[in-house]
Coordinates of C-alpha atoms and ligand atoms in Angstrom, one line a residue:
X1450 CA -47.0 75.4 158.2
X1451 CA -47.3 71.6 158.1
X1452 CA -43.7 71.4 156.8
X1453 CA -42.5 73.6 159.7
X1454 CA -44.4 71.4 162.2
X1455 CA -42.9 68.3 160.7
X1456 CA -39.3 69.5 161.0
X1457 CA -39.9 70.5 164.6
X1458 CA -41.3 67.1 165.2
X1459 CA -38.3 65.3 163.7
X1460 CA -35.9 67.5 165.8
X1461 CA -37.8 66.5 168.9
X1462 CA -37.5 62.8 168.0
X1463 CA -33.8 63.1 167.3
X1464 CA -33.3 64.8 170.7
X1465 CA -35.0 61.9 172.4
X1466 CA -32.8 59.3 170.5
X1467 CA -29.5 61.1 171.0
X1468 CA -26.6 59.7 173.0
X1469 CA -27.3 62.0 175.9
X1470 CA -30.9 60.9 176.1
X1471 CA -30.4 58.8 179.3
X1472 CA -29.2 61.8 181.3
X1473 CA -31.1 64.7 179.8
X1474 CA -34.4 65.7 181.2
X1475 CA -37.6 64.7 179.3
X1476 CA -38.9 67.9 177.8
X1477 CA -42.6 68.6 177.5
X1478 CA -43.4 71.5 175.2
X1479 CA -46.8 72.9 176.3
X1480 CA -48.2 75.3 173.8
X1481 CA -51.3 77.4 174.4
X1482 CA -53.1 80.4 172.9
X1483 CA -54.1 82.6 175.9
X1484 CA -52.2 85.0 178.1
X1485 CA -50.2 83.7 181.1
X1486 CA -52.5 85.5 183.6
X1487 CA -55.6 83.5 182.7
X1488 CA -57.1 80.3 184.2
X1489 CA -55.3 78.1 181.6
X1490 CA -52.1 80.1 181.7
X1491 CA -51.8 79.9 185.5
X1492 CA -52.7 76.2 185.6
X1493 CA -50.0 75.4 183.0
X1494 CA -47.4 77.3 185.0
X1495 CA -48.5 75.3 188.1
X1496 CA -48.1 72.0 186.3
X1497 CA -44.6 73.0 185.1
X1498 CA -43.6 73.8 188.7
X1499 CA -45.1 70.6 190.2
X1500 CA -43.7 68.4 187.4
X1501 CA -40.2 69.7 188.1
X1502 CA -40.7 69.2 191.8
X1503 CA -42.2 65.7 191.8
X1504 CA -39.9 64.3 189.2
X1505 CA -36.9 66.0 190.8
X1506 CA -35.9 67.7 187.6
X1507 CA -36.3 64.6 185.4
X1508 CA -39.0 66.4 183.5
X1509 CA -38.9 70.0 182.2
X1510 CA -42.1 71.5 181.1
X1511 CA -41.7 74.5 178.7
X1512 CA -44.8 76.6 178.5
X1513 CA -45.4 78.7 175.4
X1514 CA -48.4 81.0 175.9
X1515 CA -50.1 83.5 173.6
X1516 CA -50.0 81.4 170.3
X1517 CA -46.3 82.0 170.4
X1518 CA -45.6 78.6 168.8
X1519 CA -48.9 77.6 167.2
X1520 CA -52.4 79.0 166.6
X1521 CA -55.6 77.1 167.2
X1522 CA -55.8 74.5 164.5
X1523 CA -52.0 74.3 164.0
X1524 CA -51.4 73.3 167.7
X1525 CA -53.5 70.2 167.3
X1526 CA -51.6 69.2 164.2
X1527 CA -48.4 69.9 166.0
X1528 CA -49.4 67.6 168.9
X1529 CA -50.5 64.8 166.7
X1530 CA -47.2 65.0 164.8
X1531 CA -45.1 65.2 168.0
X1532 CA -43.7 68.7 167.5
X1533 CA -45.2 69.6 170.9
X1534 CA -46.2 67.2 173.6
X1535 CA -49.0 68.9 175.6
X1536 CA -51.9 71.2 174.9
X1537 CA -55.0 72.4 176.6
X1538 CA -57.3 73.4 173.7
X1539 CA -60.7 74.8 174.3
X1540 CA -63.2 71.9 174.2
X1541 CA -64.9 73.7 171.3
X1542 CA -61.9 73.2 169.0
X1543 CA -61.8 69.4 168.7
X1544 CA -64.1 69.1 165.7
X1545 CA -61.4 69.7 163.0
X1546 CA -59.2 67.1 164.8
X1547 CA -62.0 64.6 164.2
X1548 CA -63.5 64.4 167.7
X1549 CA -66.7 66.4 167.1
X1550 CA -68.5 64.9 170.1
X1551 CA -66.8 67.3 172.4
X1552 CA -69.0 70.0 170.8
X1553 CA -71.8 68.8 173.0
X1554 CA -70.4 71.2 175.7
X1555 CA -71.2 74.1 173.3
X1556 CA -74.9 73.6 173.4
X1557 CA -76.5 76.8 174.7
X1558 CA -77.5 76.6 178.4
X1559 CA -76.5 72.9 178.7
X1560 CA -74.5 73.7 181.8
X1561 CA -76.3 75.6 184.6
X1562 CA -73.2 76.0 186.7
X1563 CA -69.7 74.7 187.5
X1564 CA -71.1 72.0 189.8
X1565 CA -73.0 70.6 186.9
X1566 CA -69.9 70.8 184.7
X1567 CA -67.9 68.9 187.3
X1568 CA -70.5 66.2 187.4
X1569 CA -70.3 65.7 183.7
X1570 CA -66.5 65.8 183.4
X1571 CA -65.9 63.4 186.3
X1572 CA -68.7 61.1 185.2
X1573 CA -69.2 58.6 182.3
X1574 CA -69.5 61.3 179.7
X1575 CA -66.2 62.9 180.6
X1576 CA -64.5 59.5 180.4
X1577 CA -66.2 58.5 177.2
X1578 CA -65.1 61.6 175.4
X1579 CA -61.5 61.2 176.5
X1580 CA -61.6 57.6 175.1
X1581 CA -62.4 59.0 171.7
X1582 CA -59.0 60.8 171.7
X1583 CA -57.0 57.5 171.7
X1584 CA -57.8 56.8 168.0
X1585 CA -56.5 60.2 167.1
X1586 CA -53.1 59.6 168.8
X1587 CA -53.9 61.7 171.8
X1588 CA -54.5 61.0 175.5
X1589 CA -56.8 63.2 177.7
X1590 CA -55.4 63.9 181.1
X1591 CA -57.7 66.5 182.7
X1592 CA -60.5 69.0 182.3
X1593 CA -59.6 72.5 183.1
X1594 CA -62.1 75.3 183.7
X1595 CA -62.2 78.7 182.2
X1596 CA -65.8 79.9 182.8
X1597 CA -69.1 81.1 181.3
X1598 CA -69.3 83.1 178.1
X1599 CA -70.6 86.7 177.7
X1600 CA -71.4 88.4 174.4
X1601 CA -70.0 91.6 173.0
X1602 CA -70.5 94.0 170.1
X1603 CA -70.5 97.7 169.2
X1604 CA -74.3 97.5 169.4
X1605 CA -76.4 96.8 172.5
X1606 CA -77.3 93.1 172.5
X1607 CA -80.4 92.7 174.5
X1608 CA -83.0 90.8 172.5
X1609 CA -82.4 88.0 170.0
X1610 CA -83.3 90.4 167.2
X1611 CA -80.3 92.6 168.1
X1612 CA -78.0 89.8 166.8
X1613 CA -79.6 89.7 163.3
X1614 CA -77.2 90.3 160.5
X1615 CA -74.1 90.9 162.8
X1616 CA -70.9 88.9 162.1
X1617 CA -69.6 87.0 165.2
X1618 CA -66.2 85.4 165.6
X1619 CA -66.6 81.8 166.7
X1620 CA -64.2 79.0 167.7
X1621 CA -64.2 76.1 165.2
X1622 CA -67.4 74.4 166.5
X1623 CA -70.4 73.6 164.4
X1624 CA -72.6 73.9 167.5
X1625 CA -71.4 77.5 167.9
X1626 CA -72.1 78.0 164.2
X1627 CA -75.7 76.8 164.7
X1628 CA -76.0 78.9 167.9
X1629 CA -75.3 82.2 166.1
X1630 CA -77.4 81.1 163.1
X1631 CA -80.3 80.5 165.4
X1632 CA -80.1 84.3 166.3
X1633 CA -79.9 85.3 162.6
X1634 CA -76.3 86.3 163.0
X1635 CA -73.4 85.3 160.7
X1636 CA -70.7 83.2 162.4
X1637 CA -67.1 83.2 161.3
X1638 CA -64.5 80.8 162.5
X1639 CA -61.3 82.6 163.5
X1640 CA -58.2 81.8 165.5
X1641 CA -58.1 83.3 169.0
X1642 CA -54.9 85.3 168.2
X1643 CA -56.7 87.2 165.5
X1644 CA -59.9 88.2 167.3
X1645 CA -58.8 91.6 168.8
X1646 CA -57.7 92.9 165.4
X1647 CA -60.8 91.6 163.7
X1648 CA -63.0 93.4 166.2
X1649 CA -60.9 96.6 166.0
X1650 CA -61.0 96.7 162.2
X1651 CA -64.6 95.6 161.9
X1652 CA -63.9 92.3 160.1
X1653 CA -66.4 91.0 162.6
X1654 CA -68.9 92.9 164.7
X1655 CA -68.9 90.8 167.9
X1656 CA -67.8 87.8 169.7
X1657 CA -68.4 85.5 172.7
X1658 CA -65.9 84.6 175.3
X1659 CA -65.1 84.5 179.1
X1660 CA -64.3 87.8 180.9
X1661 CA -60.7 86.7 181.5
X1662 CA -60.1 86.0 177.8
X1663 CA -61.8 89.3 176.8
X1664 CA -59.9 91.3 179.3
X1665 CA -56.4 89.9 178.7
X1666 CA -56.8 90.3 175.0
X1667 CA -58.2 93.9 175.5
X1668 CA -61.3 93.0 173.5
X1669 CA -63.4 95.2 175.8
X1670 CA -61.5 98.2 174.5
X1671 CA -62.9 97.7 171.0
X1672 CA -66.4 96.6 172.0
X1673 CA -68.8 99.2 173.3
X1674 CA -71.3 96.8 174.9
X1675 CA -70.9 93.5 176.7
X1676 CA -73.9 91.5 177.7
X1677 CA -73.7 89.1 180.6
X1678 CA -75.5 86.2 179.0
X1679 CA -73.6 83.3 180.5
X1680 CA -75.2 81.2 177.8
X1681 CA -72.3 78.7 177.4
X1682 CA -69.1 77.5 178.8
X1683 CA -65.4 77.5 177.9
X1684 CA -63.2 74.9 179.3
X1685 CA -60.2 72.8 178.3
X1686 CA -59.2 69.3 177.7
X1687 CA -55.5 68.8 178.7
X1688 CA -54.1 66.4 176.1
X1689 CA -50.8 64.8 175.3
X1690 CA -49.3 63.0 172.4
X1691 CA -50.2 59.4 173.2
X1692 CA -47.0 57.8 171.9
X1693 CA -44.9 60.2 173.8
X1694 CA -46.8 59.8 177.0
X1695 CA -46.9 56.0 176.8
X1696 CA -43.1 56.1 176.2
X1697 CA -42.4 57.9 179.5
X1698 CA -41.1 55.5 182.2
X1699 CA -44.0 54.4 184.5
X1700 CA -42.6 55.8 187.7
X1701 CA -42.0 59.2 186.1
X1702 CA -45.5 59.2 184.6
X1703 CA -47.0 58.5 188.1
X1704 CA -45.3 61.7 189.3
X1705 CA -46.6 63.6 186.3
X1706 CA -50.1 62.4 187.0
X1707 CA -49.8 63.6 190.6
X1708 CA -48.6 67.0 189.3
X1709 CA -51.6 67.1 186.9
X1710 CA -54.1 66.3 189.6
X1711 CA -52.8 69.1 191.8
X1712 CA -52.4 71.6 189.0
X1713 CA -56.0 70.9 188.0
X1714 CA -57.3 71.4 191.5
X1715 CA -55.3 74.7 191.7
X1716 CA -56.5 76.0 188.3
X1717 CA -60.2 75.0 188.8
X1718 CA -60.3 76.5 192.3
X1719 CA -59.4 79.9 191.1
X1720 CA -60.9 80.2 187.6
X1721 CA -64.0 81.8 188.9
X1722 CA -62.0 84.5 190.7
X1723 CA -59.9 85.2 187.6
X1724 CA -63.2 85.8 185.7
X1725 CA -64.8 87.9 188.4
X1726 CA -61.6 90.1 188.6
X1727 CA -61.5 90.5 184.8
X1728 CA -65.1 91.5 184.7
X1729 CA -64.5 94.1 187.5
X1730 CA -61.6 95.5 185.6
X1731 CA -63.6 95.7 182.4
X1732 CA -66.2 97.6 184.3
X1733 CA -63.7 99.9 185.9
X1734 CA -62.1 100.7 182.6
X1735 CA -65.3 102.3 181.4
X1736 CA -64.5 101.2 177.8
X1737 CA -67.4 98.8 177.5
X1738 CA -70.9 99.0 179.0
X1739 CA -71.9 95.9 180.9
X1740 CA -75.5 94.9 180.3
X1741 CA -77.4 92.5 182.6
X1742 CA -80.5 90.9 181.1
X1743 CA -83.9 90.8 182.9
X1744 CA -85.4 87.3 183.5
X1745 CA -87.8 87.9 180.5
X1746 CA -84.9 88.9 178.2
X1747 CA -83.0 85.9 179.4
X1748 CA -85.9 83.5 178.5
X1749 CA -86.2 85.1 175.1
X1750 CA -82.5 84.3 174.4
X1751 CA -83.0 80.7 175.6
X1752 CA -86.1 80.3 173.5
X1753 CA -84.3 81.7 170.4
X1754 CA -81.4 79.3 170.8
X1755 CA -83.4 76.2 171.8
X1756 CA -83.7 74.8 168.1
X1757 CA -79.9 74.4 168.1
X1758 CA -80.3 71.1 170.0
X1759 CA -82.3 69.5 167.1
X1760 CA -80.1 71.2 164.5
X1761 CA -77.0 69.5 165.7
X1762 CA -78.3 66.2 167.1
X1763 CA -77.3 64.4 163.9
X1764 CA -73.7 65.5 164.3
X1765 CA -73.3 65.1 168.0
X1766 CA -75.6 62.2 168.6
X1767 CA -79.0 62.3 170.2
X1768 CA -77.9 59.7 172.8
X1769 CA -74.9 61.7 173.9
X1770 CA -76.9 64.9 174.2
X1771 CA -79.5 63.1 176.4
X1772 CA -76.9 61.5 178.6
X1773 CA -75.2 64.9 179.0
X1774 CA -78.5 66.7 179.9
X1775 CA -79.3 64.0 182.4
X1776 CA -76.0 64.6 184.2
X1777 CA -75.9 68.4 183.9
X1778 CA -79.6 69.1 184.6
X1779 CA -79.4 71.9 182.1
X1780 CA -81.1 72.7 178.8
X1781 CA -82.4 75.7 177.0
X1782 CA -85.7 75.9 178.9
X1783 CA -84.4 75.1 182.4
Ligands
LMR2954 C1 -61.1 81.1 172.2 O1 -60.5 80.7 171.1 O2 -62.0 81.9 172.2 C2 -60.7 80.5 173.5 O3 -61.2 79.2 173.6 C3 -59.2 80.5 173.7 C4 -58.8 79.7 174.9 O4 -58.0 78.8 174.8 O5 -59.4 80.0 176.0

């Protein structure tokens, strides 16, 4: 795969250096792994539209959804090598690219709601995390929302004991690994594009995701029970290849920044609705039973997952966790 990515990268360089470079539009390949009709898919399309409008056609954004070009880990390699120029990976996927601090977002119950999330991403923690990308050849442009995660399996998941011994697909985050281990479950890292089939064939028993991701991948059709735990959050860091971005003429980059701000506002203002609609559709389908936890059942889940904070403090940094908690006002016992 690396070989393929490399040849795509050199083709992109050649295209930039060619004789027609001055007149041809700057092409931004934007690869992502979800469906077009999801919070990320819609925000990406909005950015494409606004980038074209504000740069008067000087920049063409090509959006490749559904892992069409690259799967989870590959897309980060592709960005760093310059085969694609823009991505919006889930914040839970930066560990393998060497920026493990982003995994702080994965701590169970660290974000009580979207207002808390916004406080963190627009505050010093959000800025500090983006700075860490520089050394890896990437620039962070924006934080995009998806929403809060729910759990699913073919078994009713009500108490922490229900998770014992079940295999759960996770994104490549050590915090998510610790989270499922705290419940006695067996976590398994897997690319997003492979989850539906893994659930269908029983390679894994369950998974966690947002309603919009579950619904657009038809996961609810192969999971008899879905529990509305809202124990964690999925959002995205929109990133670009730093060298590419810095090489764009300043006046064009200003227009792209403007397009990004507006696409971000657009996406973040409707992600909640996307998830509410997806949950309503899942319910209507009758294929999965939606389970709501009582306050007591909720506290039992929080209590079971609380040790994760200590388990991962060496990896994420105690200071960063404390700073995050101060801004978000969350935590397992809140
Ligand atoms: C997942 O891999 O479960 C999601 O983060 C995919 C995505 O980009 O929303």
